[in-house]
Tab-separated table of N, CA, C and O in Angstrom:
chain	number	residue	atom	x	y	z
P	335	UNK	N	-8.593	-0.488	-25.768
P	335	UNK	CA	-8.351	-1.379	-26.891
P	335	UNK	C	-9.649	-2.084	-27.251
P	335	UNK	O	-10.656	-1.974	-26.545
P	336	UNK	N	-9.624	-2.848	-28.309
P	336	UNK	CA	-10.803	-3.607	-28.705
P	336	UNK	C	-11.178	-4.666	-27.677
P	336	UNK	O	-12.335	-5.037	-27.551
P	337	UNK	N	-10.192	-5.138	-26.925
P	337	UNK	CA	-10.450	-6.206	-25.953
P	337	UNK	C	-10.815	-5.674	-24.565
P	337	UNK	O	-11.094	-6.451	-23.666
P	338	UNK	N	-10.784	-4.359	-24.366
P	338	UNK	CA	-11.146	-3.790	-23.066
P	338	UNK	C	-10.184	-2.703	-22.652
P	338	UNK	O	-9.377	-2.221	-23.439
P	339	UNK	N	-10.286	-2.312	-21.404
P	339	UNK	CA	-9.443	-1.257	-20.860
P	339	UNK	C	-8.170	-1.823	-20.271
P	339	UNK	O	-8.149	-2.941	-19.757
P	340	UNK	N	-7.101	-1.037	-20.349
P	340	UNK	CA	-5.829	-1.406	-19.736
P	340	UNK	C	-5.236	-0.175	-19.084
P	340	UNK	O	-5.378	0.934	-19.595
P	341	UNK	N	-4.553	-0.388	-17.986
P	341	UNK	CA	-3.858	0.718	-17.333
P	341	UNK	C	-2.604	1.073	-18.119
P	341	UNK	O	-1.956	0.204	-18.704
P	342	UNK	N	-2.268	2.350	-18.107
P	342	UNK	CA	-0.987	2.780	-18.644
P	342	UNK	C	0.105	2.338	-17.677
P	342	UNK	O	-0.181	1.897	-16.556
P	343	UNK	N	1.360	2.497	-18.078
P	343	UNK	CA	2.453	2.183	-17.160
P	343	UNK	C	2.358	3.037	-15.906
P	343	UNK	O	2.542	2.544	-14.793
P	344	UNK	N	2.028	4.319	-16.082
P	344	UNK	CA	1.881	5.212	-14.916
P	344	UNK	C	0.720	4.747	-14.036
P	344	UNK	O	0.812	4.795	-12.806
P	345	UNK	N	-0.356	4.287	-14.637
P	345	UNK	CA	-1.499	3.783	-13.878
P	345	UNK	C	-1.158	2.536	-13.090
P	345	UNK	O	-1.584	2.378	-11.939
P	346	UNK	N	-0.380	1.648	-13.681
P	346	UNK	CA	0.052	0.433	-12.970
P	346	UNK	C	0.944	0.778	-11.784
P	346	UNK	O	0.828	0.196	-10.712
P	347	UNK	N	1.831	1.765	-11.985
P	347	UNK	CA	2.707	2.168	-10.876
P	347	UNK	C	1.895	2.791	-9.747
P	347	UNK	O	2.136	2.515	-8.570
P	348	UNK	N	0.924	3.638	-10.083
P	348	UNK	CA	0.079	4.265	-9.063
P	348	UNK	C	-0.738	3.204	-8.325
P	348	UNK	O	-0.868	3.253	-7.101
P	349	UNK	N	-1.287	2.248	-9.061
P	349	UNK	CA	-2.066	1.169	-8.432
P	349	UNK	C	-1.194	0.360	-7.474
P	349	UNK	O	-1.621	0.030	-6.364
P	350	UNK	N	0.039	0.067	-7.876
P	350	UNK	CA	0.945	-0.691	-7.006
P	350	UNK	C	1.272	0.105	-5.744
P	350	UNK	O	1.372	-0.467	-4.652
P	351	UNK	N	1.406	1.430	-5.873
P	351	UNK	CA	1.677	2.273	-4.700
P	351	UNK	C	0.492	2.240	-3.738
P	351	UNK	O	0.679	2.183	-2.518
P	352	UNK	N	-0.723	2.250	-4.276
P	352	UNK	CA	-1.910	2.191	-3.418
P	352	UNK	C	-1.995	0.838	-2.723
P	352	UNK	O	-2.283	0.757	-1.527
P	353	UNK	N	-1.722	-0.231	-3.449
P	353	UNK	CA	-1.728	-1.573	-2.845
P	353	UNK	C	-0.649	-1.653	-1.766
P	353	UNK	O	-0.880	-2.186	-0.675
P	354	UNK	N	0.529	-1.103	-2.045
P	354	UNK	CA	1.606	-1.113	-1.043
P	354	UNK	C	1.167	-0.352	0.207
P	354	UNK	O	1.352	-0.830	1.333
P	355	UNK	N	0.583	0.828	0.027
P	355	UNK	CA	0.094	1.618	1.156
P	355	UNK	C	-0.918	0.828	1.975
P	355	UNK	O	-0.848	0.783	3.207
P	356	UNK	N	-1.863	0.207	1.291
P	356	UNK	CA	-2.921	-0.568	1.949
P	356	UNK	C	-2.322	-1.708	2.782
P	356	UNK	O	-2.645	-1.861	3.968
P	357	UNK	N	-1.443	-2.467	2.189
P	357	UNK	CA	-0.903	-3.645	2.873
P	357	UNK	C	0.070	-3.278	3.986
P	357	UNK	O	0.124	-3.965	5.016
P	358	UNK	N	0.817	-2.195	3.794
P	358	UNK	CA	1.674	-1.742	4.891
P	358	UNK	C	0.837	-1.256	6.065
P	358	UNK	O	1.161	-1.524	7.224
P	359	UNK	N	-0.252	-0.542	5.768
P	359	UNK	CA	-1.109	-0.059	6.865
P	359	UNK	C	-1.755	-1.224	7.603
P	359	UNK	O	-1.816	-1.222	8.844
P	360	UNK	N	-2.227	-2.220	6.876
P	360	UNK	CA	-2.783	-3.414	7.536
P	360	UNK	C	-1.731	-4.041	8.450
P	360	UNK	O	-2.030	-4.437	9.578
P	361	UNK	N	-0.508	-4.128	7.963
P	361	UNK	CA	0.575	-4.728	8.746
P	361	UNK	C	0.885	-3.904	9.986
P	361	UNK	O	1.102	-4.458	11.077
P	362	UNK	N	0.890	-2.587	9.838
P	362	UNK	CA	1.150	-1.701	10.971
P	362	UNK	C	0.062	-1.847	12.030
P	362	UNK	O	0.358	-1.998	13.221
P	363	UNK	N	-1.180	-1.792	11.609
P	363	UNK	CA	-2.299	-1.905	12.552
P	363	UNK	C	-2.258	-3.269	13.245
P	363	UNK	O	-2.451	-3.363	14.458
P	364	UNK	N	-1.989	-4.321	12.488
P	364	UNK	CA	-1.933	-5.670	13.069
P	364	UNK	C	-0.838	-5.776	14.127
P	364	UNK	O	-1.003	-6.457	15.141
P	365	UNK	N	0.273	-5.086	13.903
P	365	UNK	CA	1.386	-5.143	14.855
P	365	UNK	C	1.077	-4.381	16.146
P	365	UNK	O	1.466	-4.812	17.228
P	366	UNK	N	0.371	-3.262	16.039
P	366	UNK	CA	0.224	-2.366	17.178
P	366	UNK	C	-1.136	-2.396	17.876
P	366	UNK	O	-1.277	-1.807	18.940
P	367	UNK	N	-2.117	-3.047	17.278
P	367	UNK	CA	-3.449	-3.068	17.876
P	367	UNK	C	-4.000	-4.484	17.897
P	367	UNK	O	-3.896	-5.204	16.908
P	368	UNK	N	-4.603	-4.896	18.998
P	368	UNK	CA	-5.121	-6.268	19.105
P	368	UNK	C	-6.480	-6.412	18.394
P	368	UNK	O	-7.513	-6.555	19.033
P	369	UNK	N	-6.448	-6.370	17.067
P	369	UNK	CA	-7.679	-6.503	16.281
P	369	UNK	C	-7.690	-7.829	15.535
P	369	UNK	O	-6.635	-8.314	15.108
P	370	UNK	N	-8.866	-8.387	15.324
P	370	UNK	CA	-8.949	-9.586	14.484
P	370	UNK	C	-8.561	-9.237	13.039
P	370	UNK	O	-8.751	-8.092	12.591
P	371	UNK	N	-8.032	-10.181	12.316
P	371	UNK	CA	-7.571	-9.954	10.940
P	371	UNK	C	-8.671	-9.394	10.042
P	371	UNK	O	-8.401	-8.587	9.154
P	372	UNK	N	-9.917	-9.772	10.299
P	372	UNK	CA	-10.997	-9.295	9.430
P	372	UNK	C	-11.381	-7.839	9.715
P	372	UNK	O	-12.236	-7.275	9.039
P	373	UNK	N	-10.727	-7.196	10.680
P	373	UNK	CA	-10.988	-5.788	10.974
P	373	UNK	C	-9.917	-4.858	10.392
P	373	UNK	O	-9.985	-3.651	10.571
P	374	UNK	N	-8.939	-5.403	9.705
P	374	UNK	CA	-7.825	-4.614	9.199
P	374	UNK	C	-8.144	-3.918	7.879
P	374	UNK	O	-7.669	-2.811	7.623
P	375	UNK	N	-8.924	-4.541	7.051
P	375	UNK	CA	-9.148	-4.049	5.686
P	375	UNK	C	-9.838	-2.686	5.651
P	375	UNK	O	-9.435	-1.811	4.880
P	376	UNK	N	-10.857	-2.492	6.446
P	376	UNK	CA	-11.639	-1.260	6.385
P	376	UNK	C	-10.816	-0.007	6.611
P	376	UNK	O	-10.922	0.958	5.846
P	377	UNK	N	-9.985	-0.014	7.651
P	377	UNK	CA	-9.167	1.169	7.906
P	377	UNK	C	-8.125	1.357	6.814
P	377	UNK	O	-7.846	2.485	6.406
P	378	UNK	N	-7.569	0.262	6.321
P	378	UNK	CA	-6.564	0.362	5.263
P	378	UNK	C	-7.178	0.879	3.962
P	378	UNK	O	-6.547	1.646	3.239
P	379	UNK	N	-8.416	0.493	3.681
P	379	UNK	CA	-9.085	0.954	2.457
P	379	UNK	C	-9.296	2.467	2.495
P	379	UNK	O	-9.250	3.130	1.453
P	380	UNK	N	-9.489	3.017	3.677
P	380	UNK	CA	-9.647	4.468	3.796
P	380	UNK	C	-8.286	5.174	3.802
P	380	UNK	O	-8.120	6.221	3.186
P	381	UNK	N	-7.327	4.619	4.502
P	381	UNK	CA	-6.029	5.278	4.678
P	381	UNK	C	-5.144	5.207	3.435
P	381	UNK	O	-4.316	6.102	3.223
P	382	UNK	N	-5.303	4.199	2.609
P	382	UNK	CA	-4.386	3.961	1.484
P	382	UNK	C	-4.233	5.163	0.554
P	382	UNK	O	-3.190	5.346	-0.067
P	383	UNK	N	-5.248	5.992	0.455
P	383	UNK	CA	-5.216	7.136	-0.464
P	383	UNK	C	-4.511	8.355	0.133
P	383	UNK	O	-4.271	9.333	-0.578
P	384	UNK	N	-4.174	8.295	1.412
P	384	UNK	CA	-3.536	9.415	2.084
P	384	UNK	C	-2.096	9.122	2.487
P	384	UNK	O	-1.423	9.982	3.047
P	385	UNK	N	-1.636	7.922	2.221
P	385	UNK	CA	-0.280	7.521	2.593
P	385	UNK	C	0.640	7.799	1.405
P	385	UNK	O	0.488	7.200	0.343
P	386	UNK	N	1.587	8.715	1.607
P	386	UNK	CA	2.503	9.065	0.524
P	386	UNK	C	3.788	8.242	0.627
P	386	UNK	O	3.936	7.402	1.527
P	387	UNK	N	4.706	8.478	-0.287
P	387	UNK	CA	5.958	7.716	-0.324
P	387	UNK	C	6.758	7.811	0.950
P	387	UNK	O	7.333	6.820	1.410
P	388	UNK	N	6.794	8.987	1.551
P	388	UNK	CA	7.552	9.161	2.792
P	388	UNK	C	6.961	8.320	3.921
P	388	UNK	O	7.689	7.643	4.660
P	389	UNK	N	5.639	8.350	4.057
P	389	UNK	CA	5.008	7.563	5.114
P	389	UNK	C	5.139	6.069	4.831
P	389	UNK	O	5.341	5.281	5.762
P	390	UNK	N	5.061	5.666	3.553
P	390	UNK	CA	5.279	4.248	3.228
P	390	UNK	C	6.667	3.808	3.673
P	390	UNK	O	6.843	2.719	4.220
P	391	UNK	N	7.671	4.669	3.463
P	391	UNK	CA	9.035	4.346	3.905
P	391	UNK	C	9.093	4.194	5.424
P	391	UNK	O	9.727	3.262	5.932
P	392	UNK	N	8.434	5.098	6.135
P	392	UNK	CA	8.424	5.026	7.602
P	392	UNK	C	7.726	3.756	8.084
P	392	UNK	O	8.209	3.087	9.005
P	393	UNK	N	6.592	3.431	7.470
P	393	UNK	CA	5.879	2.210	7.849
P	393	UNK	C	6.733	0.981	7.575
P	393	UNK	O	6.836	0.087	8.422
P	394	UNK	N	7.350	0.939	6.397
P	394	UNK	CA	8.191	-0.208	6.044
P	394	UNK	C	9.352	-0.343	7.025
P	394	UNK	O	9.687	-1.450	7.459
P	395	UNK	N	9.961	0.781	7.400
P	395	UNK	CA	11.060	0.744	8.364
P	395	UNK	C	10.608	0.261	9.726
P	395	UNK	O	11.269	-0.567	10.358
P	396	UNK	N	9.476	0.774	10.183
P	396	UNK	CA	8.904	0.359	11.475
P	396	UNK	C	8.624	-1.140	11.494
P	396	UNK	O	8.751	-1.801	12.523
P	397	UNK	N	8.252	-1.663	10.340
P	397	UNK	CA	7.865	-3.075	10.238
P	397	UNK	C	9.003	-3.965	9.743
P	397	UNK	O	8.790	-5.137	9.449
P	398	UNK	N	10.211	-3.403	9.628
P	398	UNK	CA	11.376	-4.136	9.108
P	398	UNK	C	11.142	-4.632	7.689
P	398	UNK	O	11.482	-5.769	7.346
P	399	UNK	N	10.548	-3.792	6.871
P	399	UNK	CA	10.300	-4.035	5.450
P	399	UNK	C	9.697	-5.419	5.195
P	399	UNK	O	10.344	-6.305	4.634
P	400	UNK	N	8.459	-5.597	5.579
P	400	UNK	CA	7.811	-6.910	5.390
P	400	UNK	C	7.572	-7.209	3.912
P	400	UNK	O	7.408	-6.303	3.091
P	401	UNK	N	7.560	-8.479	3.581
P	401	UNK	CA	7.289	-8.903	2.205
P	401	UNK	C	5.823	-9.261	2.002
P	401	UNK	O	5.344	-9.279	0.870
P	402	UNK	N	5.125	-9.576	3.115
P	402	UNK	CA	3.726	-9.996	3.046
P	402	UNK	C	2.904	-9.296	4.124
P	402	UNK	O	3.418	-8.995	5.194
P	403	UNK	N	1.638	-9.070	3.818
P	403	UNK	CA	0.734	-8.460	4.795
P	403	UNK	C	0.199	-9.528	5.749
P	403	UNK	O	0.535	-10.714	5.599
P	404	UNK	N	-0.614	-9.162	6.731
P	404	UNK	CA	-1.117	-10.146	7.698
P	404	UNK	C	-1.977	-11.252	7.074
P	404	UNK	O	-2.187	-12.289	7.687
P	405	UNK	N	-2.452	-11.034	5.862
P	405	UNK	CA	-3.266	-12.038	5.179
P	405	UNK	C	-2.425	-12.925	4.268
P	405	UNK	O	-2.953	-13.775	3.559
P	406	UNK	N	-1.113	-12.690	4.247
P	406	UNK	CA	-0.214	-13.497	3.432
P	406	UNK	C	-0.048	-12.993	2.006
P	406	UNK	O	0.615	-13.644	1.197
P	407	UNK	N	-0.610	-11.817	1.696
P	407	UNK	CA	-0.484	-11.269	0.346
P	407	UNK	C	0.817	-10.479	0.227
P	407	UNK	O	1.229	-9.790	1.158
P	408	UNK	N	1.430	-10.580	-0.939
P	408	UNK	CA	2.692	-9.893	-1.190
P	408	UNK	C	2.510	-8.377	-1.118
P	408	UNK	O	1.526	-7.836	-1.624
P	409	UNK	N	3.468	-7.700	-0.500
P	409	UNK	CA	3.498	-6.239	-0.477
P	409	UNK	C	4.408	-5.805	-1.618
P	409	UNK	O	5.593	-6.139	-1.628
P	410	UNK	N	3.858	-5.068	-2.599
P	410	UNK	CA	4.690	-4.651	-3.734
P	410	UNK	C	5.860	-3.780	-3.278
P	410	UNK	O	5.743	-3.041	-2.297
P	411	UNK	N	6.969	-3.836	-4.003
P	411	UNK	CA	8.103	-2.974	-3.641
P	411	UNK	C	7.787	-1.519	-3.945
P	411	UNK	O	6.895	-1.209	-4.735
P	412	UNK	N	8.520	-0.619	-3.308
P	412	UNK	CA	8.351	0.822	-3.547
P	412	UNK	C	8.866	1.159	-4.943
P	412	UNK	O	9.897	0.669	-5.366
P	413	UNK	N	8.138	2.007	-5.649
P	413	UNK	CA	8.525	2.480	-6.978
P	413	UNK	C	8.591	3.998	-6.902
P	413	UNK	O	7.564	4.661	-6.881
P	414	UNK	N	9.780	4.545	-6.827
P	414	UNK	CA	9.961	5.990	-6.667
P	414	UNK	C	9.358	6.777	-7.831
P	414	UNK	O	8.916	7.892	-7.666
P	415	UNK	N	9.303	6.197	-9.006
P	415	UNK	CA	8.762	6.897	-10.164
P	415	UNK	C	7.268	7.171	-10.004
P	415	UNK	O	6.775	8.195	-10.439
P	416	UNK	N	6.541	6.290	-9.351
P	416	UNK	CA	5.108	6.481	-9.148
P	416	UNK	C	4.845	7.743	-8.339
P	416	UNK	O	3.898	8.475	-8.608
P	417	UNK	N	5.692	8.023	-7.367
P	417	UNK	CA	5.514	9.182	-6.513
P	417	UNK	C	5.768	10.477	-7.296
P	417	UNK	O	5.028	11.433	-7.170
P	418	UNK	N	6.789	10.512	-8.145
P	418	UNK	CA	7.104	11.729	-8.885
P	418	UNK	C	6.074	12.013	-9.972
P	418	UNK	O	5.869	13.161	-10.339
P	419	UNK	N	5.381	11.009	-10.446
P	419	UNK	CA	4.349	11.221	-11.468
P	419	UNK	C	3.138	11.928	-10.897
P	419	UNK	O	2.353	12.502	-11.637
P	420	UNK	N	2.962	11.897	-9.587
P	420	UNK	CA	1.809	12.519	-8.962
P	420	UNK	C	2.052	13.962	-8.528
P	420	UNK	O	1.173	14.609	-8.018
P	421	UNK	N	3.273	14.455	-8.666
P	421	UNK	CA	3.587	15.818	-8.223
P	421	UNK	C	3.228	16.834	-9.274
P	421	UNK	O	3.065	16.595	-10.405
């Protein structure tokens, strides 16, 4: 647009899925490994692109569907449509 770039609806859904993957992975690592909070981001930044909808469901189940990550940031809800747009 004249005012700058904007994500499409599909782009927003994909971005939310990546954020969900990232924050769930941080939460999983924090639960199972004795790492300082400032060591969680790096692994999550790498893993977020490889975590699909099925693994997000497994992580959420393992973690009892958390609403916030270890840093207190909201974990976006799962959007099934984002996953089907990538197939």
